[in-house]
């Protein structure tokens, strides 16, 4: 496992650094294996990143049609809802780089969450050609991080943090009074690369804890990123990195 931390002076520069890294990782994967697997993050932070990827030079820097598109988590809303992580990608990315519909794998939030998680896991296994007990290795998983240290929809103290077999679960999140669909720790740990983009002053304490705090994933799920097989790249703006001691 390798962990790198890149701090950019501005949010705009952090977004550019993230776009560069994503292009590099995906191009390498496509060159090596003829296709690439990408899991998108949700929330607010990725919006400028996805808009950037849809612009030149990034829009023509990757054979986007050779990518299998997934999401690392999803809210319990319809795909056209303003809070939908799928809709975020459609609005910012897919309107400009139009991947084949067969390669876009959204979480079916119209179903019962447990059924949606089971089906998503089956889709991931089918696309990767990996049966249980094997764990598919994503070429790249994009993540943000909440101010409480959650990643994907692995929130502090929630059951999904204990999952050791499944790849995707429906996770009851009391903090949100909602059930969210999320990648599990085993699927994150198996990734070839994870890119975590975190910006803003309000995330600075969580970033310090994630990178410098004592290991305690139940309290601070971002600590799971210390157990990833592949490379973990943290891309921060100066504000989010402002409380780090050793970077
Ligand atoms: C989601 C994300 C979640 C997000 C963090 C940070 O569906 O909300 O997957 O893990 O990355 O909550 O969210 P912001 O980028 O909006 O601060």
PDB file of C-alpha atoms and ligand atoms in Angstrom:
ATOM      1  CA  UNK A   1       0.000   0.000   0.000  1.00  0.00           C
ATOM      2  CA  UNK A   2       1.303   3.492  -0.807  1.00  0.00           C
ATOM      3  CA  UNK A   3      -0.189   6.710   0.553  1.00  0.00           C
ATOM      4  CA  UNK A   4       0.535  10.110  -0.972  1.00  0.00           C
ATOM      5  CA  UNK A   5      -0.754  13.493   0.163  1.00  0.00           C
ATOM      6  CA  UNK A   6      -0.851  16.386  -2.308  1.00  0.00           C
ATOM      7  CA  UNK A   7      -1.730  19.852  -0.994  1.00  0.00           C
ATOM      8  CA  UNK A   8      -2.738  22.547  -3.487  1.00  0.00           C
ATOM      9  CA  UNK A   9      -2.917  26.254  -2.675  1.00  0.00           C
ATOM     10  CA  UNK A  10      -6.468  26.580  -4.003  1.00  0.00           C
ATOM     11  CA  UNK A  11      -9.529  24.428  -4.516  1.00  0.00           C
ATOM     12  CA  UNK A  12      -9.269  24.994  -8.260  1.00  0.00           C
ATOM     13  CA  UNK A  13      -5.699  23.676  -8.281  1.00  0.00           C
ATOM     14  CA  UNK A  14      -6.716  20.660  -6.184  1.00  0.00           C
ATOM     15  CA  UNK A  15      -9.446  19.896  -8.707  1.00  0.00           C
ATOM     16  CA  UNK A  16      -6.915  20.150 -11.560  1.00  0.00           C
ATOM     17  CA  UNK A  17      -4.502  17.848  -9.706  1.00  0.00           C
ATOM     18  CA  UNK A  18      -7.311  15.338  -9.193  1.00  0.00           C
ATOM     19  CA  UNK A  19      -8.284  15.456 -12.871  1.00  0.00           C
ATOM     20  CA  UNK A  20      -4.650  14.877 -13.893  1.00  0.00           C
ATOM     21  CA  UNK A  21      -4.344  11.918 -11.535  1.00  0.00           C
ATOM     22  CA  UNK A  22      -7.610  10.350 -12.702  1.00  0.00           C
ATOM     23  CA  UNK A  23      -6.568  10.595 -16.356  1.00  0.00           C
ATOM     24  CA  UNK A  24      -3.147   9.096 -15.570  1.00  0.00           C
ATOM     25  CA  UNK A  25      -4.564   6.150 -13.598  1.00  0.00           C
ATOM     26  CA  UNK A  26      -7.293   5.357 -16.137  1.00  0.00           C
ATOM     27  CA  UNK A  27      -4.975   5.607 -19.142  1.00  0.00           C
ATOM     28  CA  UNK A  28      -2.522   3.224 -17.466  1.00  0.00           C
ATOM     29  CA  UNK A  29      -5.303   0.754 -16.639  1.00  0.00           C
ATOM     30  CA  UNK A  30      -6.709   0.783 -20.177  1.00  0.00           C
ATOM     31  CA  UNK A  31      -3.206   0.334 -21.611  1.00  0.00           C
ATOM     32  CA  UNK A  32      -2.531  -2.575 -19.266  1.00  0.00           C
ATOM     33  CA  UNK A  33      -5.862  -4.430 -19.378  1.00  0.00           C
ATOM     34  CA  UNK A  34      -7.842  -2.983 -22.296  1.00  0.00           C
ATOM     35  CA  UNK A  35     -10.522  -1.543 -19.998  1.00  0.00           C
ATOM     36  CA  UNK A  36     -10.788   0.288 -16.658  1.00  0.00           C
ATOM     37  CA  UNK A  37     -13.143   0.205 -13.694  1.00  0.00           C
ATOM     38  CA  UNK A  38     -14.041   3.510 -12.055  1.00  0.00           C
ATOM     39  CA  UNK A  39     -16.278   4.188  -9.047  1.00  0.00           C
ATOM     40  CA  UNK A  40     -17.482   7.788  -8.727  1.00  0.00           C
ATOM     41  CA  UNK A  41     -17.985   9.654  -5.467  1.00  0.00           C
ATOM     42  CA  UNK A  42     -21.026  11.708  -4.588  1.00  0.00           C
ATOM     43  CA  UNK A  43     -21.732  14.818  -2.566  1.00  0.00           C
ATOM     44  CA  UNK A  44     -20.741  18.394  -3.399  1.00  0.00           C
ATOM     45  CA  UNK A  45     -16.947  18.190  -3.671  1.00  0.00           C
ATOM     46  CA  UNK A  46     -16.740  16.177  -6.920  1.00  0.00           C
ATOM     47  CA  UNK A  47     -18.987  18.531  -8.956  1.00  0.00           C
ATOM     48  CA  UNK A  48     -16.152  20.864 -10.123  1.00  0.00           C
ATOM     49  CA  UNK A  49     -13.930  17.828 -10.694  1.00  0.00           C
ATOM     50  CA  UNK A  50     -16.459  16.155 -12.983  1.00  0.00           C
ATOM     51  CA  UNK A  51     -17.047  19.425 -14.843  1.00  0.00           C
ATOM     52  CA  UNK A  52     -13.260  19.714 -15.283  1.00  0.00           C
ATOM     53  CA  UNK A  53     -12.984  16.146 -16.652  1.00  0.00           C
ATOM     54  CA  UNK A  54     -15.685  16.967 -19.192  1.00  0.00           C
ATOM     55  CA  UNK A  55     -13.595  19.885 -20.503  1.00  0.00           C
ATOM     56  CA  UNK A  56     -10.525  19.947 -22.697  1.00  0.00           C
ATOM     57  CA  UNK A  57      -7.852  18.588 -22.372  1.00  0.00           C
ATOM     58  CA  UNK A  58      -9.244  15.889 -20.069  1.00  0.00           C
ATOM     59  CA  UNK A  59     -12.302  15.142 -22.233  1.00  0.00           C
ATOM     60  CA  UNK A  60     -10.084  13.796 -25.002  1.00  0.00           C
ATOM     61  CA  UNK A  61      -7.305  12.413 -22.791  1.00  0.00           C
ATOM     62  CA  UNK A  62      -9.007   9.098 -21.933  1.00  0.00           C
ATOM     63  CA  UNK A  63     -10.961   6.570 -23.990  1.00  0.00           C
ATOM     64  CA  UNK A  64     -13.979   7.087 -21.695  1.00  0.00           C
ATOM     65  CA  UNK A  65     -15.938   4.455 -23.631  1.00  0.00           C
ATOM     66  CA  UNK A  66     -13.571   1.743 -22.329  1.00  0.00           C
ATOM     67  CA  UNK A  67     -14.487   2.433 -18.732  1.00  0.00           C
ATOM     68  CA  UNK A  68     -16.997   0.543 -16.594  1.00  0.00           C
ATOM     69  CA  UNK A  69     -18.709   3.236 -14.518  1.00  0.00           C
ATOM     70  CA  UNK A  70     -19.880   2.565 -10.957  1.00  0.00           C
ATOM     71  CA  UNK A  71     -20.674   4.614  -7.823  1.00  0.00           C
ATOM     72  CA  UNK A  72     -19.084   4.005  -4.415  1.00  0.00           C
ATOM     73  CA  UNK A  73     -22.336   4.928  -2.719  1.00  0.00           C
ATOM     74  CA  UNK A  74     -25.794   6.315  -3.361  1.00  0.00           C
ATOM     75  CA  UNK A  75     -28.519   8.083  -1.515  1.00  0.00           C
ATOM     76  CA  UNK A  76     -32.030   6.525  -1.194  1.00  0.00           C
ATOM     77  CA  UNK A  77     -33.546   8.804  -3.861  1.00  0.00           C
ATOM     78  CA  UNK A  78     -34.672   8.364  -7.491  1.00  0.00           C
ATOM     79  CA  UNK A  79     -32.014   8.806 -10.199  1.00  0.00           C
ATOM     80  CA  UNK A  80     -33.428  12.207 -11.223  1.00  0.00           C
ATOM     81  CA  UNK A  81     -33.490  13.577  -7.654  1.00  0.00           C
ATOM     82  CA  UNK A  82     -31.212  16.586  -6.899  1.00  0.00           C
ATOM     83  CA  UNK A  83     -29.461  14.529  -4.177  1.00  0.00           C
ATOM     84  CA  UNK A  84     -28.722  11.580  -6.481  1.00  0.00           C
ATOM     85  CA  UNK A  85     -25.023  10.811  -6.998  1.00  0.00           C
ATOM     86  CA  UNK A  86     -25.964   9.243 -10.324  1.00  0.00           C
ATOM     87  CA  UNK A  87     -27.692  12.478 -11.415  1.00  0.00           C
ATOM     88  CA  UNK A  88     -24.566  14.454 -10.413  1.00  0.00           C
ATOM     89  CA  UNK A  89     -22.528  12.413 -12.901  1.00  0.00           C
ATOM     90  CA  UNK A  90     -25.166  12.680 -15.639  1.00  0.00           C
ATOM     91  CA  UNK A  91     -25.357  16.475 -15.271  1.00  0.00           C
ATOM     92  CA  UNK A  92     -21.608  17.125 -15.150  1.00  0.00           C
ATOM     93  CA  UNK A  93     -19.849  14.263 -16.970  1.00  0.00           C
ATOM     94  CA  UNK A  94     -22.156  12.182 -19.113  1.00  0.00           C
ATOM     95  CA  UNK A  95     -23.658  15.197 -20.826  1.00  0.00           C
ATOM     96  CA  UNK A  96     -20.230  15.768 -22.431  1.00  0.00           C
ATOM     97  CA  UNK A  97     -18.490  12.369 -22.474  1.00  0.00           C
ATOM     98  CA  UNK A  98     -21.201   9.937 -23.400  1.00  0.00           C
ATOM     99  CA  UNK A  99     -20.148   6.426 -22.330  1.00  0.00           C
ATOM    100  CA  UNK A 100     -22.130   3.471 -23.738  1.00  0.00           C
ATOM    101  CA  UNK A 101     -25.230   2.969 -21.550  1.00  0.00           C
ATOM    102  CA  UNK A 102     -24.199  -0.682 -21.090  1.00  0.00           C
ATOM    103  CA  UNK A 103     -21.097   0.454 -19.205  1.00  0.00           C
ATOM    104  CA  UNK A 104     -22.949   2.769 -16.818  1.00  0.00           C
ATOM    105  CA  UNK A 105     -23.965   0.790 -13.732  1.00  0.00           C
ATOM    106  CA  UNK A 106     -26.140   2.833 -11.410  1.00  0.00           C
ATOM    107  CA  UNK A 107     -27.421   1.644  -8.031  1.00  0.00           C
ATOM    108  CA  UNK A 108     -31.117   0.818  -8.438  1.00  0.00           C
ATOM    109  CA  UNK A 109     -32.503   2.980  -5.661  1.00  0.00           C
ATOM    110  CA  UNK A 110     -36.065   2.343  -6.755  1.00  0.00           C
ATOM    111  CA  UNK A 111     -35.717  -1.157  -5.277  1.00  0.00           C
ATOM    112  CA  UNK A 112     -35.616  -2.275  -1.659  1.00  0.00           C
ATOM    113  CA  UNK A 113     -32.111  -1.221  -0.482  1.00  0.00           C
ATOM    114  CA  UNK A 114     -31.050  -4.758   0.424  1.00  0.00           C
ATOM    115  CA  UNK A 115     -32.156  -6.046  -2.986  1.00  0.00           C
ATOM    116  CA  UNK A 116     -30.427  -3.112  -4.706  1.00  0.00           C
ATOM    117  CA  UNK A 117     -27.197  -3.890  -2.838  1.00  0.00           C
ATOM    118  CA  UNK A 118     -27.420  -7.599  -3.730  1.00  0.00           C
ATOM    119  CA  UNK A 119     -28.004  -6.814  -7.404  1.00  0.00           C
ATOM    120  CA  UNK A 120     -25.176  -4.255  -7.469  1.00  0.00           C
ATOM    121  CA  UNK A 121     -22.782  -6.769  -5.973  1.00  0.00           C
ATOM    122  CA  UNK A 122     -23.825  -9.310  -8.633  1.00  0.00           C
ATOM    123  CA  UNK A 123     -23.245  -6.695 -11.362  1.00  0.00           C
ATOM    124  CA  UNK A 124     -19.784  -5.855 -10.030  1.00  0.00           C
ATOM    125  CA  UNK A 125     -18.872  -9.557  -9.885  1.00  0.00           C
ATOM    126  CA  UNK A 126     -20.221 -10.123 -13.418  1.00  0.00           C
ATOM    127  CA  UNK A 127     -18.343  -7.164 -14.936  1.00  0.00           C
ATOM    128  CA  UNK A 128     -15.073  -8.118 -13.207  1.00  0.00           C
ATOM    129  CA  UNK A 129     -15.581 -11.867 -13.727  1.00  0.00           C
ATOM    130  CA  UNK A 130     -14.771 -12.471 -10.051  1.00  0.00           C
ATOM    131  CA  UNK A 131     -16.852 -15.012  -8.065  1.00  0.00           C
ATOM    132  CA  UNK A 132     -17.003 -15.246  -4.253  1.00  0.00           C
ATOM    133  CA  UNK A 133     -14.854 -15.367  -2.214  1.00  0.00           C
ATOM    134  CA  UNK A 134     -12.694 -13.274  -4.582  1.00  0.00           C
ATOM    135  CA  UNK A 135     -12.830  -9.499  -4.215  1.00  0.00           C
ATOM    136  CA  UNK A 136     -12.823  -7.423  -7.436  1.00  0.00           C
ATOM    137  CA  UNK A 137     -10.033  -4.850  -7.597  1.00  0.00           C
ATOM    138  CA  UNK A 138     -11.240  -1.471  -8.867  1.00  0.00           C
ATOM    139  CA  UNK A 139      -8.692   0.419 -10.930  1.00  0.00           C
ATOM    140  CA  UNK A 140      -9.871   3.630  -9.299  1.00  0.00           C
ATOM    141  CA  UNK A 141     -12.357   4.508  -6.584  1.00  0.00           C
ATOM    142  CA  UNK A 142     -13.053   8.211  -6.053  1.00  0.00           C
ATOM    143  CA  UNK A 143     -14.023   9.259  -2.544  1.00  0.00           C
ATOM    144  CA  UNK A 144     -14.792  12.406  -0.626  1.00  0.00           C
ATOM    145  CA  UNK A 145     -14.823  12.581   3.160  1.00  0.00           C
ATOM    146  CA  UNK A 146     -17.355  14.002   5.552  1.00  0.00           C
ATOM    147  CA  UNK A 147     -16.437  16.263   8.484  1.00  0.00           C
ATOM    148  CA  UNK A 148     -17.121  13.221  10.702  1.00  0.00           C
ATOM    149  CA  UNK A 149     -14.575  11.123   8.791  1.00  0.00           C
ATOM    150  CA  UNK A 150     -17.067   9.068   6.805  1.00  0.00           C
ATOM    151  CA  UNK A 151     -16.093   7.808   3.368  1.00  0.00           C
ATOM    152  CA  UNK A 152     -18.602   6.516   0.803  1.00  0.00           C
ATOM    153  CA  UNK A 153     -21.584   5.868   3.108  1.00  0.00           C
ATOM    154  CA  UNK A 154     -19.495   4.214   5.810  1.00  0.00           C
ATOM    155  CA  UNK A 155     -20.488   6.486   8.685  1.00  0.00           C
ATOM    156  CA  UNK A 156     -18.999   6.320  12.196  1.00  0.00           C
ATOM    157  CA  UNK A 157     -20.520   3.560  14.312  1.00  0.00           C
ATOM    158  CA  UNK A 158     -22.629   2.029  11.524  1.00  0.00           C
ATOM    159  CA  UNK A 159     -23.002  -1.682  10.793  1.00  0.00           C
ATOM    160  CA  UNK A 160     -21.409  -1.595   7.322  1.00  0.00           C
ATOM    161  CA  UNK A 161     -18.046  -0.907   8.969  1.00  0.00           C
ATOM    162  CA  UNK A 162     -18.142  -4.476  10.325  1.00  0.00           C
ATOM    163  CA  UNK A 163     -18.850  -6.091   6.931  1.00  0.00           C
ATOM    164  CA  UNK A 164     -16.125  -8.573   5.962  1.00  0.00           C
ATOM    165  CA  UNK A 165     -17.621 -10.531   3.016  1.00  0.00           C
ATOM    166  CA  UNK A 166     -20.093  -8.469   1.042  1.00  0.00           C
ATOM    167  CA  UNK A 167     -18.974  -5.895  -1.564  1.00  0.00           C
ATOM    168  CA  UNK A 168     -22.035  -3.632  -1.328  1.00  0.00           C
ATOM    169  CA  UNK A 169     -24.554  -3.279   1.507  1.00  0.00           C
ATOM    170  CA  UNK A 170     -27.564  -1.239   2.556  1.00  0.00           C
ATOM    171  CA  UNK A 171     -26.271   0.699   5.556  1.00  0.00           C
ATOM    172  CA  UNK A 172     -28.658   2.205   8.104  1.00  0.00           C
ATOM    173  CA  UNK A 173     -27.279   5.608   9.047  1.00  0.00           C
ATOM    174  CA  UNK A 174     -28.971   6.958  12.206  1.00  0.00           C
ATOM    175  CA  UNK A 175     -27.113  10.278  11.767  1.00  0.00           C
ATOM    176  CA  UNK A 176     -29.084  10.784   8.526  1.00  0.00           C
ATOM    177  CA  UNK A 177     -32.180   8.773   9.510  1.00  0.00           C
ATOM    178  CA  UNK A 178     -31.688   7.050   6.178  1.00  0.00           C
ATOM    179  CA  UNK A 179     -30.463   3.809   4.638  1.00  0.00           C
ATOM    180  CA  UNK A 180     -27.655   4.352   2.165  1.00  0.00           C
ATOM    181  CA  UNK A 181     -26.113   1.944  -0.374  1.00  0.00           C
ATOM    182  CA  UNK A 182     -22.359   1.738  -0.035  1.00  0.00           C
ATOM    183  CA  UNK A 183     -19.177  -0.070  -0.978  1.00  0.00           C
ATOM    184  CA  UNK A 184     -17.890  -2.069   1.982  1.00  0.00           C
ATOM    185  CA  UNK A 185     -14.446  -2.112   3.659  1.00  0.00           C
ATOM    186  CA  UNK A 186     -13.382  -5.306   1.803  1.00  0.00           C
ATOM    187  CA  UNK A 187     -14.130  -3.721  -1.596  1.00  0.00           C
ATOM    188  CA  UNK A 188     -12.306  -0.509  -0.695  1.00  0.00           C
ATOM    189  CA  UNK A 189      -9.319  -2.413   0.718  1.00  0.00           C
ATOM    190  CA  UNK A 190      -8.909  -4.375  -2.548  1.00  0.00           C
ATOM    191  CA  UNK A 191      -8.720  -1.273  -4.769  1.00  0.00           C
ATOM    192  CA  UNK A 192      -5.675  -0.749  -7.000  1.00  0.00           C
ATOM    193  CA  UNK A 193      -6.089   2.998  -6.438  1.00  0.00           C
ATOM    194  CA  UNK A 194      -8.244   5.295  -4.343  1.00  0.00           C
ATOM    195  CA  UNK A 195      -8.290   9.061  -4.828  1.00  0.00           C
ATOM    196  CA  UNK A 196      -9.702  11.115  -1.951  1.00  0.00           C
ATOM    197  CA  UNK A 197     -10.483  14.743  -2.824  1.00  0.00           C
ATOM    198  CA  UNK A 198     -11.144  16.924   0.242  1.00  0.00           C
ATOM    199  CA  UNK A 199     -11.492  20.694   0.232  1.00  0.00           C
ATOM    200  CA  UNK A 200     -12.537  23.380   2.696  1.00  0.00           C
ATOM    201  CA  UNK A 201     -11.679  24.514   6.224  1.00  0.00           C
ATOM    202  CA  UNK A 202     -14.553  22.592   7.781  1.00  0.00           C
ATOM    203  CA  UNK A 203     -12.861  19.300   6.831  1.00  0.00           C
ATOM    204  CA  UNK A 204      -9.451  20.191   8.348  1.00  0.00           C
ATOM    205  CA  UNK A 205      -9.982  18.407  11.709  1.00  0.00           C
ATOM    206  CA  UNK A 206     -11.219  15.258   9.952  1.00  0.00           C
ATOM    207  CA  UNK A 207      -8.247  15.356   7.554  1.00  0.00           C
ATOM    208  CA  UNK A 208      -5.802  15.634  10.466  1.00  0.00           C
ATOM    209  CA  UNK A 209      -7.491  12.712  12.223  1.00  0.00           C
ATOM    210  CA  UNK A 210      -7.604  10.646   9.014  1.00  0.00           C
ATOM    211  CA  UNK A 211      -3.894  11.101   8.305  1.00  0.00           C
ATOM    212  CA  UNK A 212      -2.399  11.548  11.782  1.00  0.00           C
ATOM    213  CA  UNK A 213      -4.895  10.200  14.325  1.00  0.00           C
ATOM    214  CA  UNK A 214      -4.687   6.828  16.123  1.00  0.00           C
ATOM    215  CA  UNK A 215      -6.202   3.949  14.100  1.00  0.00           C
ATOM    216  CA  UNK A 216      -9.906   3.634  14.933  1.00  0.00           C
ATOM    217  CA  UNK A 217     -12.056   3.022  11.825  1.00  0.00           C
ATOM    218  CA  UNK A 218     -15.273   2.598  13.821  1.00  0.00           C
ATOM    219  CA  UNK A 219     -14.898   6.144  15.085  1.00  0.00           C
ATOM    220  CA  UNK A 220     -13.203   7.545  11.954  1.00  0.00           C
ATOM    221  CA  UNK A 221     -13.985   5.398   8.880  1.00  0.00           C
ATOM    222  CA  UNK A 222     -11.355   7.182   6.754  1.00  0.00           C
ATOM    223  CA  UNK A 223      -8.780   5.174   8.759  1.00  0.00           C
ATOM    224  CA  UNK A 224      -9.850   2.218   6.583  1.00  0.00           C
ATOM    225  CA  UNK A 225      -7.788   3.856   3.827  1.00  0.00           C
ATOM    226  CA  UNK A 226      -4.651   2.845   5.736  1.00  0.00           C
ATOM    227  CA  UNK A 227      -5.537  -0.802   4.882  1.00  0.00           C
ATOM    228  CA  UNK A 228      -5.900  -0.420   1.095  1.00  0.00           C
ATOM    229  CA  UNK A 229      -3.848  -2.868  -1.011  1.00  0.00           C
ATOM    230  CA  UNK A 230      -3.108  -0.333  -3.740  1.00  0.00           C
ATOM    231  CA  UNK A 231      -2.210   3.330  -3.871  1.00  0.00           C
ATOM    232  CA  UNK A 232      -4.132   5.953  -1.897  1.00  0.00           C
ATOM    233  CA  UNK A 233      -3.828   9.538  -3.094  1.00  0.00           C
ATOM    234  CA  UNK A 234      -5.152  12.335  -0.906  1.00  0.00           C
ATOM    235  CA  UNK A 235      -5.628  15.585  -2.823  1.00  0.00           C
ATOM    236  CA  UNK A 236      -6.335  18.512  -0.512  1.00  0.00           C
ATOM    237  CA  UNK A 237      -6.593  22.235  -0.803  1.00  0.00           C
ATOM    238  CA  UNK A 238      -4.645  24.391   1.668  1.00  0.00           C
ATOM    239  CA  UNK A 239      -7.773  24.940   3.796  1.00  0.00           C
ATOM    240  CA  UNK A 240      -8.506  21.240   4.268  1.00  0.00           C
ATOM    241  CA  UNK A 241      -4.817  20.567   5.023  1.00  0.00           C
ATOM    242  CA  UNK A 242      -4.501  23.498   7.436  1.00  0.00           C
ATOM    243  CA  UNK A 243      -4.416  21.391  10.625  1.00  0.00           C
ATOM    244  CA  UNK A 244      -1.947  18.763   9.424  1.00  0.00           C
ATOM    245  CA  UNK A 245       1.252  18.624  11.451  1.00  0.00           C
ATOM    246  CA  UNK A 246       3.507  16.454   9.305  1.00  0.00           C
ATOM    247  CA  UNK A 247       2.579  17.359   5.719  1.00  0.00           C
TER     248      UNK A 247
HETATM  249  C1  LIG B   1     -22.156  11.099  -0.541  1.00  0.00           C
HETATM  250  C2  LIG B   1     -20.678  10.833  -0.650  1.00  0.00           C
HETATM  251  C3  LIG B   1     -20.059  11.089   0.675  1.00  0.00           C
HETATM  252  C4  LIG B   1     -19.319  12.390   0.489  1.00  0.00           C
HETATM  253  C5  LIG B   1     -19.038  13.045   1.797  1.00  0.00           C
HETATM  254  C6  LIG B   1     -18.474  14.458   1.585  1.00  0.00           C
HETATM  255  O1  LIG B   1     -22.939  10.378  -1.168  1.00  0.00           O
HETATM  256  O2  LIG B   1     -22.477  12.095   0.138  1.00  0.00           O
HETATM  257  O3  LIG B   1     -20.339   9.700  -1.207  1.00  0.00           O
HETATM  258  O4  LIG B   1     -19.194  10.124   1.162  1.00  0.00           O
HETATM  259  O5  LIG B   1     -18.102  12.140  -0.202  1.00  0.00           O
HETATM  260  O6  LIG B   1     -20.267  13.121   2.496  1.00  0.00           O
HETATM  261  O7  LIG B   1     -19.499  15.191   0.978  1.00  0.00           O
HETATM  262  P1  LIG B   1     -19.237  16.655   0.395  1.00  0.00           P
HETATM  263  O8  LIG B   1     -18.303  16.482  -0.761  1.00  0.00           O
HETATM  264  O9  LIG B   1     -20.597  17.121  -0.047  1.00  0.00           O
HETATM  265  O10 LIG B   1     -18.638  17.468   1.518  1.00  0.00           O
END
